CSV table of C-alpha atoms and ligand atoms in Angstrom, one decimal:
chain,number,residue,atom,x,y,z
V,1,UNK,CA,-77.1,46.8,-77.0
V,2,UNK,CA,-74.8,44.1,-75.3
V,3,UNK,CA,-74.3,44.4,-71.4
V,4,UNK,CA,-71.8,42.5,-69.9
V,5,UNK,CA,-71.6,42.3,-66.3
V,6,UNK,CA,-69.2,41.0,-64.0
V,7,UNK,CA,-69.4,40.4,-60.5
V,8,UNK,CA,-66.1,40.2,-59.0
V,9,UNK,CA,-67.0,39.8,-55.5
V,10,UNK,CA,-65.8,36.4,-54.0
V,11,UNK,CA,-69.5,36.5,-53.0
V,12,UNK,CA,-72.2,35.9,-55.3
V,13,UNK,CA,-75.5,37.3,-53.5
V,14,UNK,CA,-73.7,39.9,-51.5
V,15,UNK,CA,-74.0,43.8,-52.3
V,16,UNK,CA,-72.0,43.7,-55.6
V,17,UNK,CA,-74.4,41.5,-57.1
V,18,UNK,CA,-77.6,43.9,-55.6
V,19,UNK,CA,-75.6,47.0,-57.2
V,20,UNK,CA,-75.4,45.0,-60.8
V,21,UNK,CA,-78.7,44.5,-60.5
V,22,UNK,CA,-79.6,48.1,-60.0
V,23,UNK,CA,-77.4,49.1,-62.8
V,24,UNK,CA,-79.3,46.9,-65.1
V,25,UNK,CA,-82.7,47.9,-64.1
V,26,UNK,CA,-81.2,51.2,-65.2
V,27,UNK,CA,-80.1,50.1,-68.1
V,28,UNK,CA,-83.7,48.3,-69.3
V,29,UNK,CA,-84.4,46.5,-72.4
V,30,UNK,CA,-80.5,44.3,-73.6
V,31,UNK,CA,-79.0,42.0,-74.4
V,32,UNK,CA,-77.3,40.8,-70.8
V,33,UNK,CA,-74.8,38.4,-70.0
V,34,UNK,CA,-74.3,38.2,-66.2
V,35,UNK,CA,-70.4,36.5,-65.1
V,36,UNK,CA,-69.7,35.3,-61.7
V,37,UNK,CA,-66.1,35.6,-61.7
V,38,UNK,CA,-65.6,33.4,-58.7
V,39,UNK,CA,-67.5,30.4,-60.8
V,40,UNK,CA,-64.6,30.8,-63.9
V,41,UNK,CA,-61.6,28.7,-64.1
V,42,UNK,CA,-59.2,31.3,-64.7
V,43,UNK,CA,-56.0,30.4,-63.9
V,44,UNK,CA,-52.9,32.9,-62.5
V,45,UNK,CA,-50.7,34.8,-65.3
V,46,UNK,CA,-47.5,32.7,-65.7
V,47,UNK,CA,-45.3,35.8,-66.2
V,48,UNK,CA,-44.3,33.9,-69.3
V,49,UNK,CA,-44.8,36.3,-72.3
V,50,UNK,CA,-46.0,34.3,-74.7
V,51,UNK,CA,-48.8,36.4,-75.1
V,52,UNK,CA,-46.3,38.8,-76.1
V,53,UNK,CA,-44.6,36.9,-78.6
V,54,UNK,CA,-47.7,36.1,-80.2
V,55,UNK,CA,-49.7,39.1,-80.3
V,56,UNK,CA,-52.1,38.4,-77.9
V,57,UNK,CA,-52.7,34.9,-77.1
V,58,UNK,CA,-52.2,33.4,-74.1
V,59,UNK,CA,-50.5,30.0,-74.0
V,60,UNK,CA,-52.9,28.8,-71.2
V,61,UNK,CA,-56.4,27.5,-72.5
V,62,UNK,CA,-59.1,28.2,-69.5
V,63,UNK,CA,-62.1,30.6,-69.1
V,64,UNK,CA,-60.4,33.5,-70.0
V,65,UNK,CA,-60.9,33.1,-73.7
V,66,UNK,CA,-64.4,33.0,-73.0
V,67,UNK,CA,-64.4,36.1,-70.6
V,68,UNK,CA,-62.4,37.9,-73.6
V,69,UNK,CA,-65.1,37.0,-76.1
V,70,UNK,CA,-67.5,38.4,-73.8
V,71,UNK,CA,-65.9,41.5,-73.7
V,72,UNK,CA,-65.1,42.0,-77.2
V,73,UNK,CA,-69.1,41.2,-78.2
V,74,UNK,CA,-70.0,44.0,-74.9
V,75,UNK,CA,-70.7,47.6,-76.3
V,76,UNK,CA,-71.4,48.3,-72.0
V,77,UNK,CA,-69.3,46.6,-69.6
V,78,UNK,CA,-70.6,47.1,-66.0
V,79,UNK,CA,-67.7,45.8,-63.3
V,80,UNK,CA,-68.9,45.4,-60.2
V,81,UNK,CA,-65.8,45.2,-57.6
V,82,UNK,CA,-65.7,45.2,-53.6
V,83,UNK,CA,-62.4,46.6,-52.2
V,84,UNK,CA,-60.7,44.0,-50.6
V,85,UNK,CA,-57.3,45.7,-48.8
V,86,UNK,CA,-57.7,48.6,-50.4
V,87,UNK,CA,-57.3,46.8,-53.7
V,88,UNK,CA,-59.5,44.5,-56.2
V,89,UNK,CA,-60.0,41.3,-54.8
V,90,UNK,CA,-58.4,38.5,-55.9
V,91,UNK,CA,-60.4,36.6,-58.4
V,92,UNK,CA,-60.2,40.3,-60.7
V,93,UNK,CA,-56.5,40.8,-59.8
V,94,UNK,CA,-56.2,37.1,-61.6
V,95,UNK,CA,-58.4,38.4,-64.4
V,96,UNK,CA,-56.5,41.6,-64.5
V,97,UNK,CA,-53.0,40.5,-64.7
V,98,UNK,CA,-54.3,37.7,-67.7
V,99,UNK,CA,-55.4,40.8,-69.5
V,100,UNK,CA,-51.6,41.3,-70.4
V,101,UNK,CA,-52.3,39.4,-73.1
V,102,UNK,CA,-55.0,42.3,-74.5
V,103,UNK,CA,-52.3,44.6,-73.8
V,104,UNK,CA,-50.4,42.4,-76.8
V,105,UNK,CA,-53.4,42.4,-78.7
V,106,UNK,CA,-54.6,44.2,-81.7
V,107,UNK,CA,-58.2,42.6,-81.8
V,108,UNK,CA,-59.8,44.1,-79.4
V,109,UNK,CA,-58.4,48.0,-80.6
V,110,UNK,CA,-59.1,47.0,-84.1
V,111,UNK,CA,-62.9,45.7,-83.3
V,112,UNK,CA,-63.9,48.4,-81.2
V,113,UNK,CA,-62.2,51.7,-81.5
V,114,UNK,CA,-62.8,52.6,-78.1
V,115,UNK,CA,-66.7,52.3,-78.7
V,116,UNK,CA,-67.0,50.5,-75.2
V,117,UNK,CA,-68.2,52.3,-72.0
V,118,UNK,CA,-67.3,51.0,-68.6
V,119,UNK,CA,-68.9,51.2,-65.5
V,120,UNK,CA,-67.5,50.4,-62.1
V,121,UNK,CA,-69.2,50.1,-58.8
V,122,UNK,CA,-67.4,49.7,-56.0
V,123,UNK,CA,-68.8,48.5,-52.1
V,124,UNK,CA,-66.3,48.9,-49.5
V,125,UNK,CA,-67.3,48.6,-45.8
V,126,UNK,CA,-65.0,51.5,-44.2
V,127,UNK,CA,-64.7,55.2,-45.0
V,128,UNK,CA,-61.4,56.1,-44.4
V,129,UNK,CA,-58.6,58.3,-46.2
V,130,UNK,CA,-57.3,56.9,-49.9
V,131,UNK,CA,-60.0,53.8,-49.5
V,132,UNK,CA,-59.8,53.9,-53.4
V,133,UNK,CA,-56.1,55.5,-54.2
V,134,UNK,CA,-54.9,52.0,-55.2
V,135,UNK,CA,-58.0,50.1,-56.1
V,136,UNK,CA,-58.4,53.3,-59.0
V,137,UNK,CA,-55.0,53.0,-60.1
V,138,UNK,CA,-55.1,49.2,-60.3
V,139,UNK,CA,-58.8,49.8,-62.8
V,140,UNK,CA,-57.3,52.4,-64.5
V,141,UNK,CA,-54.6,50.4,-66.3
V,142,UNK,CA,-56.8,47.6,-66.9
V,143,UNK,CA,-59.6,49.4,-68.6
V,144,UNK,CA,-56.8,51.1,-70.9
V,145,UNK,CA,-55.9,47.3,-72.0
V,146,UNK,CA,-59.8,46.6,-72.4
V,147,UNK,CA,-59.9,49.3,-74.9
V,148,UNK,CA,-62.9,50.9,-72.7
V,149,UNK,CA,-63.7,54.3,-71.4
V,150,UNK,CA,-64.8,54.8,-67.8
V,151,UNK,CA,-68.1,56.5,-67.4
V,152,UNK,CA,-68.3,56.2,-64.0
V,153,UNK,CA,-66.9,54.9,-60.9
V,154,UNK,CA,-69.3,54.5,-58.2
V,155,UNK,CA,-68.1,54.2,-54.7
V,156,UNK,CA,-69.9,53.0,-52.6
V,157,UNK,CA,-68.2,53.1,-48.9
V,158,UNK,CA,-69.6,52.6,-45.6
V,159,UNK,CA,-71.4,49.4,-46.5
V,160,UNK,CA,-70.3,47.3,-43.5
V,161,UNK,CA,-69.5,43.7,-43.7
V,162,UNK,CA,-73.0,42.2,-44.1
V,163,UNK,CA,-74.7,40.6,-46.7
V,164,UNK,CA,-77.5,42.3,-46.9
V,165,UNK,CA,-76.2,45.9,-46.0
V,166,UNK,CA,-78.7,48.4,-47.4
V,167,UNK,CA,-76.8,49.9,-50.8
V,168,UNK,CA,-80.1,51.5,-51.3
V,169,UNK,CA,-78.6,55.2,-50.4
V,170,UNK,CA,-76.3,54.5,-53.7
V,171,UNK,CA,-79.1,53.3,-55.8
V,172,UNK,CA,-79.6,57.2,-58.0
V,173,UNK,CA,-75.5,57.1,-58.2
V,174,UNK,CA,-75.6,53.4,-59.8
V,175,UNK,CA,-78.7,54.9,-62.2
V,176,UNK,CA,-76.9,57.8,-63.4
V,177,UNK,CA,-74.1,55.4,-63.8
V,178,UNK,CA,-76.4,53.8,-65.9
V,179,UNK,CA,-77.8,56.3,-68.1
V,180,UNK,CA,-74.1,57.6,-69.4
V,181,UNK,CA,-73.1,54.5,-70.7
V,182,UNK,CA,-76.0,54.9,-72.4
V,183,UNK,CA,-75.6,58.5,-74.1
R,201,FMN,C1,-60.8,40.0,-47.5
R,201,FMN,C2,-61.6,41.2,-47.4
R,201,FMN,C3,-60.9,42.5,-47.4
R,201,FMN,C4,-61.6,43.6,-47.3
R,201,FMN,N1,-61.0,44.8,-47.3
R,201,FMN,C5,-61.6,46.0,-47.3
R,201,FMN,C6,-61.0,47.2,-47.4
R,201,FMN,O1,-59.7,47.3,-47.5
R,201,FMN,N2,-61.7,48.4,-47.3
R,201,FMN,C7,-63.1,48.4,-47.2
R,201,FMN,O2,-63.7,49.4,-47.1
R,201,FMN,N3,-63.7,47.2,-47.2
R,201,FMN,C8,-63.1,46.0,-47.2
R,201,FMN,N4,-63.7,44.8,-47.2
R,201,FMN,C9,-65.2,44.8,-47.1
R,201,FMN,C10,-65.9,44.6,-48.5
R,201,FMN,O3,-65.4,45.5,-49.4
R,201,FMN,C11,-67.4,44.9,-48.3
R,201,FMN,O4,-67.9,44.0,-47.3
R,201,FMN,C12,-68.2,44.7,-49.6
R,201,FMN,O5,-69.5,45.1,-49.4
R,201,FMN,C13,-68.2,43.3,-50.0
R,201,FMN,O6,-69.0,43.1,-51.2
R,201,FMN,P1,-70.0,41.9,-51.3
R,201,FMN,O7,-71.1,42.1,-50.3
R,201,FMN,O8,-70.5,41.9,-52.7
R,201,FMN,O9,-69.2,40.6,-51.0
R,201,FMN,C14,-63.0,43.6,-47.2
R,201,FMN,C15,-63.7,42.4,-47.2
R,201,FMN,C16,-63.0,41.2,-47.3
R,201,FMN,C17,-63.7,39.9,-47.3
């Protein structure tokens, strides 16, 4: 079992990072590979379409390729992803909008008919009307292009700005999230 996790918070130790690590206690004995997204060198889509052209590659050479290879060797992909103005933050929208390429691509459908399940958990500090409205819609295209199924999507409002807000009233959501990716 290969777990790939992403934290796509712009800050490493904050609660994103404390909900991964809850979701991999959940998950126990794997094969992990933990990614920092803030710590890649992924540069912004150029619009260009080369990717399309060429069935799937990208004509810029950076992490991505390596973030790709990660996800392709994942059978559980766990996303962890603050809402930043009501959206993904910045470092995933970059990520996200590179994925065009995958959209191109046959190697990830033809590797993995849809074998992959996805996780997402989500900290946000409000609780307010449609908090997630566009941050789901934004996810939901994505994880169509990573060839993935969503299991669960874990909000997680109310958190406040802090670091060390307690997420502990999420932590049996994040462990059921857990437990279907694994069934
Ligand atoms: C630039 C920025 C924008 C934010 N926008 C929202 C927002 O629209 N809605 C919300 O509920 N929280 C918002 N937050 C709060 C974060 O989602 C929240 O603090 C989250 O716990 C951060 O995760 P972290 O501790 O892993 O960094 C924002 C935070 C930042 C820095």
């Amino acid at each position: 079992m290969n777990v790939l996790a992403i934290n796509s918070s712009h800050r490493k130790e904050g609660c994103t990072k404390r909900a991964l690590d809850i979701f991999l206690e959940g998950i126990g004995e794997a094969e992990i590979v933990r990614i920092d997204l803030i710590d890649l060198d992924i540069a912004y889509c150029r619009g260009c379409m080369f990717c399309r052209q060429s069935q799937g590659s990208c004509i810029q050479k950076d992490d991505m390729q390596m973030l790709v290879d990660a996800y392709i060797a994942a059978n559980i992909i766990v996303l962890g992803a603050p809402v930043y103005y009501n959206s993904v933050t910045s470092v995933l929208k970059t990520v996200i909008d590179r994925s065009i390429a995958l959209h191109y691509s046959e190697k990830i459908k033809m590797k993995n008919p849809k074998t992959k399940k996805m996780a997402v958990l989500a900290p946000g500090a409000g609780q307010y009307n449609n908090q997630y409205r566009s941050f789901s819609d934004v996810l939901e295209f994505y994880v169509q292009d990573l060839n993935a199924e969503m299991t669960s999507f874990v909000q997680m409002p109310k958190l406040g700005l802090r670091l060390d807000a307690d997420i502990e009233p999420y932590r049996k959501d994040i462990l059921i999230a857990a437990k279907r990716c694994l069934r």
